[in-house]
Short mmCIF file of C-alpha atoms and ligand atoms in Angstrom, two decimals:
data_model
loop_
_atom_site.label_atom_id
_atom_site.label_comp_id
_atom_site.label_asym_id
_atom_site.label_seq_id
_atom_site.Cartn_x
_atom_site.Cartn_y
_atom_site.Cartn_z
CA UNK A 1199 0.00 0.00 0.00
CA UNK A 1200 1.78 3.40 -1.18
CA UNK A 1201 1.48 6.60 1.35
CA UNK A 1202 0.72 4.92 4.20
CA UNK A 1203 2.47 6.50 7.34
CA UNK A 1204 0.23 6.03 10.11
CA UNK A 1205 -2.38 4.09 10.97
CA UNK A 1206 -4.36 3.55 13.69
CA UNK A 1207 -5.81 -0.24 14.90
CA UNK A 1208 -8.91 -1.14 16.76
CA UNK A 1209 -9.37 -4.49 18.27
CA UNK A 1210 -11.98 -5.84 19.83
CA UNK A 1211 -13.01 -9.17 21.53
CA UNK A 1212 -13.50 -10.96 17.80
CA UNK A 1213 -9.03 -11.55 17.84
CA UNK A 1214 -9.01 -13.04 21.41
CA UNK A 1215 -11.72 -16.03 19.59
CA UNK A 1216 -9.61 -18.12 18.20
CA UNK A 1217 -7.41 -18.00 21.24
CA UNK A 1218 -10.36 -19.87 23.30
CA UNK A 1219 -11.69 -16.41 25.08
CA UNK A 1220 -15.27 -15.87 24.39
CA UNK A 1221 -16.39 -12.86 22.68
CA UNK A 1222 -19.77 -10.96 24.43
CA UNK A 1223 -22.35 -11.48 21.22
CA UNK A 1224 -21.59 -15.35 21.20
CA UNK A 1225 -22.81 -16.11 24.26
CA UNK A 1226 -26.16 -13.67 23.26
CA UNK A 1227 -24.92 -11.01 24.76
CA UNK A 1228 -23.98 -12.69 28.41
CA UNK A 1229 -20.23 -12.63 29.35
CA UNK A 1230 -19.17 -15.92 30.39
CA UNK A 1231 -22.71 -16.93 31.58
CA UNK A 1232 -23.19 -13.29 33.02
CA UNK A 1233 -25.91 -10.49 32.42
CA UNK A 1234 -23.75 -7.76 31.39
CA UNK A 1235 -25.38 -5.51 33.88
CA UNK A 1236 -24.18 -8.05 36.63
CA UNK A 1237 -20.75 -7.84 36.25
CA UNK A 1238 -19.64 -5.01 34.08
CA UNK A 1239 -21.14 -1.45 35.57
CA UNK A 1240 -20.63 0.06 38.65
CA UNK A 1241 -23.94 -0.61 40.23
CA UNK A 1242 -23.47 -4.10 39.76
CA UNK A 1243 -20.29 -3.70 41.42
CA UNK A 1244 -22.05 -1.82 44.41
CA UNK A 1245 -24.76 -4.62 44.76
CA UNK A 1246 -22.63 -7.58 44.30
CA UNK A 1247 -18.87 -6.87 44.97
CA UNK A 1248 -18.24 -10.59 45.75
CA UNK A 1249 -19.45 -12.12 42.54
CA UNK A 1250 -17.95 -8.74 40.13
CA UNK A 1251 -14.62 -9.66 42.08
CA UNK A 1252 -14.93 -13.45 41.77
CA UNK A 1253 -15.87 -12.97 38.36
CA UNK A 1254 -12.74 -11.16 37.21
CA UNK A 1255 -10.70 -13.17 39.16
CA UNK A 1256 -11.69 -15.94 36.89
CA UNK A 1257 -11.23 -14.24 33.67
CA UNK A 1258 -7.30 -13.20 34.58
CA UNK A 1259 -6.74 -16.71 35.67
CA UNK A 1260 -8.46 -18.08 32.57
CA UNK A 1261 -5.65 -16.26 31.25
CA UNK A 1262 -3.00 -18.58 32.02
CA UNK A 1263 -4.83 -21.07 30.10
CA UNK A 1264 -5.04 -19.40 26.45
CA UNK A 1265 -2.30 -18.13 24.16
CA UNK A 1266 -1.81 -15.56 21.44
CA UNK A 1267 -3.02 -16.29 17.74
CA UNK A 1268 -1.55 -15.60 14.46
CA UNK A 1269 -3.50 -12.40 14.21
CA UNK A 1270 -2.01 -10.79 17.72
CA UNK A 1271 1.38 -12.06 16.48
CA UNK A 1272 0.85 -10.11 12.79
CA UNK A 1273 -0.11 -6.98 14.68
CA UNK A 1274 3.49 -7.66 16.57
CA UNK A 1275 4.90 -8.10 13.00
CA UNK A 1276 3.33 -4.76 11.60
CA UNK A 1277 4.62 -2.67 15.11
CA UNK A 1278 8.15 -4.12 14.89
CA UNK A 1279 8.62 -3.77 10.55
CA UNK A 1280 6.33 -0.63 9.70
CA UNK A 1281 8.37 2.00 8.61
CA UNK A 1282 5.76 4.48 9.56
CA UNK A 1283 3.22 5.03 13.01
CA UNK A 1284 1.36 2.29 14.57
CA UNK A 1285 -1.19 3.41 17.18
CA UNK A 1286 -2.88 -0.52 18.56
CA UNK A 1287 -5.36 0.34 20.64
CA UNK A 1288 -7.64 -2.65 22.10
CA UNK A 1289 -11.08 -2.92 23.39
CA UNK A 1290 -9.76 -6.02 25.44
CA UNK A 1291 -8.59 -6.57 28.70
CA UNK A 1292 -7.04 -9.87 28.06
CA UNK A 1293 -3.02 -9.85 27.37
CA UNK A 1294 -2.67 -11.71 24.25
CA UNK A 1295 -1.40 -8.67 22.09
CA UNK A 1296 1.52 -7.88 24.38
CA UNK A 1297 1.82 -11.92 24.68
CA UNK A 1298 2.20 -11.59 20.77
CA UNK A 1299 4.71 -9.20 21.04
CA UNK A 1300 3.18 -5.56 20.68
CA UNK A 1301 5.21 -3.97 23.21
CA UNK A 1302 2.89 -0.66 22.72
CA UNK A 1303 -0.94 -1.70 23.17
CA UNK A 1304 -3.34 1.00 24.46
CA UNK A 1305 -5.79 -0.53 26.47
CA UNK A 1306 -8.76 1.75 26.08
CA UNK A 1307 -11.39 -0.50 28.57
CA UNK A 1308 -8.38 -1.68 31.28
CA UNK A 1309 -6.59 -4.77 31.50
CA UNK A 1310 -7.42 -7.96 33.73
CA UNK A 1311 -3.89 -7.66 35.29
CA UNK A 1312 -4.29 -4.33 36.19
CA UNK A 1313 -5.76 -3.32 39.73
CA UNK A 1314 -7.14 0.25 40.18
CA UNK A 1315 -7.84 1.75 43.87
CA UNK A 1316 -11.07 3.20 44.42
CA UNK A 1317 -9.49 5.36 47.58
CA UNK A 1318 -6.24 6.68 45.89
CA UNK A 1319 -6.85 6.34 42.17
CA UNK A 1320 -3.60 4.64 41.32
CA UNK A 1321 -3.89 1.52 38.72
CA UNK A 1322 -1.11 -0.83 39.98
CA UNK A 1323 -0.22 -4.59 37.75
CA UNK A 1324 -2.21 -6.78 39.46
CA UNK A 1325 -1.34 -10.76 38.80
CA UNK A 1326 -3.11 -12.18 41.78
CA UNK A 1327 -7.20 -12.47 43.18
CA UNK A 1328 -8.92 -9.59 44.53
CA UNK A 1329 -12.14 -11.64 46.32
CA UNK A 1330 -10.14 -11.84 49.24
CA UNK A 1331 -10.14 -8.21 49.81
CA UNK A 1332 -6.05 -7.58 49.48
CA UNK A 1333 -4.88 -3.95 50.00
CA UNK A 1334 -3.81 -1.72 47.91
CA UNK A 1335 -0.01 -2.06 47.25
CA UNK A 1336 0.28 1.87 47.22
CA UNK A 1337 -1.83 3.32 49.90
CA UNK A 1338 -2.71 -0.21 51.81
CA UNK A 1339 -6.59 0.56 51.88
CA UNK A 1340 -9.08 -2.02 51.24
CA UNK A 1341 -10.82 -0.56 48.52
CA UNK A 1342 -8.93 -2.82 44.95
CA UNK A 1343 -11.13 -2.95 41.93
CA UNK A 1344 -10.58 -4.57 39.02
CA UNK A 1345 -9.02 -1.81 36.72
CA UNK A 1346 -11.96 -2.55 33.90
CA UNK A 1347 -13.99 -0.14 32.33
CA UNK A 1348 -17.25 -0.66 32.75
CA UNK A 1349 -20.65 0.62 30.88
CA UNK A 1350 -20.96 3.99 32.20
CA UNK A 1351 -17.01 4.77 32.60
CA UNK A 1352 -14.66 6.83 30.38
CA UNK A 1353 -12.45 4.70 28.35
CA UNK A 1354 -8.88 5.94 28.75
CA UNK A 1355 -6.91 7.99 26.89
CA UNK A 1356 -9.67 9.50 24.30
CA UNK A 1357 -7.92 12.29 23.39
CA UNK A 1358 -4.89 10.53 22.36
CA UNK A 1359 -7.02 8.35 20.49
CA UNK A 1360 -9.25 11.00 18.40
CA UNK A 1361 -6.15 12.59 17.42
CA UNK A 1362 -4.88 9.73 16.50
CA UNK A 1363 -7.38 8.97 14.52
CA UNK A 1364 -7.81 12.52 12.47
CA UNK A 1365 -4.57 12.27 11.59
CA UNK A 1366 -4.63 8.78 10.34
CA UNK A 1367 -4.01 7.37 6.89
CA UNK A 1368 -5.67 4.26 7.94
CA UNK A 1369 -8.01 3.05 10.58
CA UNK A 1370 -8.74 -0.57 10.40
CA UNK A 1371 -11.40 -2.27 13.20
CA UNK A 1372 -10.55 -5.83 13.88
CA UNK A 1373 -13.10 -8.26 15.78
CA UNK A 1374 -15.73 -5.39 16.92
CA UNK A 1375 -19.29 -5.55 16.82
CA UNK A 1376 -19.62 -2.31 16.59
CA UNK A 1377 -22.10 -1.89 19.22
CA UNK A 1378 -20.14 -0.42 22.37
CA UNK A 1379 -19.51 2.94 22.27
CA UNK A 1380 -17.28 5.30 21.69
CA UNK A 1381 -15.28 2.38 20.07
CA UNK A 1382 -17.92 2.19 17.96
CA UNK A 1383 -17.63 5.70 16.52
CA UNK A 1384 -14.39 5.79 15.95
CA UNK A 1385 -15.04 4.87 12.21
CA UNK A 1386 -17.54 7.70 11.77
CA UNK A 1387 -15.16 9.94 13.23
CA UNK A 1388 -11.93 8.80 10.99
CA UNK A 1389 -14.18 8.94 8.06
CA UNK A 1390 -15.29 12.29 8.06
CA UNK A 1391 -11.34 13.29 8.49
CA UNK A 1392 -11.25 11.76 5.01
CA UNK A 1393 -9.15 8.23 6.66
CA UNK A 1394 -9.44 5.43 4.72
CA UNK A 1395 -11.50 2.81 6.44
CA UNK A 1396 -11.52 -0.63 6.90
CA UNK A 1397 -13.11 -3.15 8.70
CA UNK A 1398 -11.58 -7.26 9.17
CA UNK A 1399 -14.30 -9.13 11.32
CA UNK A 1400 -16.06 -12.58 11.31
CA UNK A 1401 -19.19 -11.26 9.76
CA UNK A 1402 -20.40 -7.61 8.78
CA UNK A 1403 -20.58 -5.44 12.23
CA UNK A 1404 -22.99 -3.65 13.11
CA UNK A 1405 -21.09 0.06 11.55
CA UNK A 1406 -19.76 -2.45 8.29
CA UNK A 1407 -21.82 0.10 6.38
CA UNK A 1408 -19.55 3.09 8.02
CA UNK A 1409 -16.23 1.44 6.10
CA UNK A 1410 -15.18 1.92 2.79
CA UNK A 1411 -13.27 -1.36 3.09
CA UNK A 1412 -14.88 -4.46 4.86
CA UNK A 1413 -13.25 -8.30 4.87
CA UNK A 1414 -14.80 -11.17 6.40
CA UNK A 1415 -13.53 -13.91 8.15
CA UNK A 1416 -11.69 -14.91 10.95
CA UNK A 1417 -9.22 -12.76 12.20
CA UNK A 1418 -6.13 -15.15 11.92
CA UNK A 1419 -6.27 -15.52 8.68
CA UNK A 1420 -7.67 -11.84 7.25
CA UNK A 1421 -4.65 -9.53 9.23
CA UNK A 1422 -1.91 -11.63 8.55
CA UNK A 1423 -2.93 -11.03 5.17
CA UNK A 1424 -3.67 -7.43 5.59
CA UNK A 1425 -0.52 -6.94 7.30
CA UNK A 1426 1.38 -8.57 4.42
CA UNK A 1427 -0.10 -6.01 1.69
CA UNK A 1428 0.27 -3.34 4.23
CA UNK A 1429 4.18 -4.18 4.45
CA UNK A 1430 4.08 -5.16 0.80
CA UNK A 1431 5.16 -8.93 1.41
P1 NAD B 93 -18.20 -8.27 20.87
O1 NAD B 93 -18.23 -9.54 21.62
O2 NAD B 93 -19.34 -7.33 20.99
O3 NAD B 93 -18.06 -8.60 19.31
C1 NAD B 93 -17.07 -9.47 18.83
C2 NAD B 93 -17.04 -9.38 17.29
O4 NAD B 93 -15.99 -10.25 16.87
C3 NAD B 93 -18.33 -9.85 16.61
O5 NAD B 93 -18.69 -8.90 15.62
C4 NAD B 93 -17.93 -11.18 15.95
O6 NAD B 93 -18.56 -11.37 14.70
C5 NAD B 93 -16.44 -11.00 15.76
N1 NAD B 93 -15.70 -12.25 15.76
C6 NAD B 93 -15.95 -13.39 16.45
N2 NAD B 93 -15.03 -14.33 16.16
C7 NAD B 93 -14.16 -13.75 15.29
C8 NAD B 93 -13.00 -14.21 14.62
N3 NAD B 93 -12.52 -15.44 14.79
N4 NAD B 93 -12.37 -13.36 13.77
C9 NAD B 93 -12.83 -12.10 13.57
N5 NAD B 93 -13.94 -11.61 14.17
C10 NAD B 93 -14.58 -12.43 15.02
O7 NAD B 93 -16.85 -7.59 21.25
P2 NAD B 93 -16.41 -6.07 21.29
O8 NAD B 93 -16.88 -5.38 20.07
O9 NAD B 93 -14.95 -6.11 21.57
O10 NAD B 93 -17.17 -5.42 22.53
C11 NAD B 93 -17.39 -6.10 23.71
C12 NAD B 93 -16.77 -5.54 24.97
O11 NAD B 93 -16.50 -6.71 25.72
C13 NAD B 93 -15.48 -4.82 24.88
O12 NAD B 93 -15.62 -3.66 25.60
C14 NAD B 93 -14.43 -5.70 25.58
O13 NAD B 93 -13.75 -4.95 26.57
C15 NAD B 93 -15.24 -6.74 26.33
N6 NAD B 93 -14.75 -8.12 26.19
C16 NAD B 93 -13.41 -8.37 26.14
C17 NAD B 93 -12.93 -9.66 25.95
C18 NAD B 93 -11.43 -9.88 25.89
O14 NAD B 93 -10.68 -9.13 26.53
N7 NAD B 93 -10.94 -10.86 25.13
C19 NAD B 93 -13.84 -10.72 25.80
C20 NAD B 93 -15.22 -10.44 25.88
C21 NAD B 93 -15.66 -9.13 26.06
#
């Protein structure tokens, strides 16, 4: 691809699949057996902190169990033999990309192994569980979350994101459903900067109709490929 010198990467749970770690809309919109509302907002946290804690103490240990596919590994590929900008950021809060080998992931909705202190704000790596009410490693008070984003929160880092984005040559959404927002948007928003869009997913999203470009399939085969013609292998 000629006159490409930055582009920006959205992932979402559709390139952790293949590794074994279910995406939301598979299970009909229940995570892992759970109403949504249950274990990923802040109210559910408030009304049930044992099962919201249990819960993610599951998911990070489920971890151990799963490894990267070959489409984290060509996003490695693509940060480590792109001449130009790379932004990845990722929807997920698993650790397959950096297990692939991106060494610069932006992890818009938290990370599993990440533990974020309701009493002094600090977000500290976090490898261990939290049900058993551990203190925080900074200020020693009881009050450890999971450091998760949750429906109702501010993703993190938006503005280095959107700017990202408007200055983009490409933006290219990767296993997203295209129904959680403001991931969601992010096409819309590239778009109408005049950045060439595509989309690589199992089946047309919900925005397909947003891109200018959209492949389906699964993601370990469609962005190795993409990141061959992208490298021009
Ligand atoms: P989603 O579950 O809403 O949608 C997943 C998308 O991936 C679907 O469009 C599906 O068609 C597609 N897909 C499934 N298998 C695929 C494959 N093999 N190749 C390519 N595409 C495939 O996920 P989302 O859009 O990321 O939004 C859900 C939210 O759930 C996110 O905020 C995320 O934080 C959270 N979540 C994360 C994980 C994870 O960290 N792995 C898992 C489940 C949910």
């Amino acid at each position: 691809m000629a006159d490409i010198e930055r582009i920006v990467i959205l992932t979402g749970a559709g390139i952790s699949a293949e590794s074994g770690i279910d995406t939301f809309r598979s299970a009909g919109g229940l995570w892992e057996q759970h109403k949504v509302e249950d274990v990923a907002t802040p109210e559910g946290f408030a009304r049930d902190p044992d099962l919201v804690l249990g819960f993610y103490d599951m998911r990070r240990e489920a971890l151990s169990k799963v490894e990267p596919n070959d489409a984290h590994r060509a996003l490695a590929r693509l940060e480590r033999e792109f001449a130009g900008e790379v932004l990845l950021v990722t929807q997920n809060v698993d650790d397959l990309h950096e297990r692939g080998g991106s060494r610069d992931v932006l992890h818009m909705h938290g990370e599993l192994k990440s533990a974020l202190c309701s009493s002094c704000e600090v977000r500290s790596p976090w490898d261990a569980p939290m049900a058993d009410r551990p203190p925080c490693p900074v200020c020693q008070a009881t009050a450890l979350r999971p450091d998760v984003v949750w429906f109702g929160e501010m993703p993190y880092q938006m503005d280095r994101i959107y700017s990202a984005l408007l200055s983009a040559d490409v933006f290219v959404s990767i296993g997203t459903s295209g129904a959680v927002y403001p991931a969601a948007g992010f096409v819309q928003e590239a778009k109408s900067a005049g950045v060439q869009t595509v989309e690589l997913n199992l089946e047309p999203s919900e925005g397909t109709h947003h891109f200018a470009e959209a492949r389906h399939g699964p993601a370990s085969v469609l962005v190795p490929a993409w990141v061959d013609e992208v490298l021009g292998v």
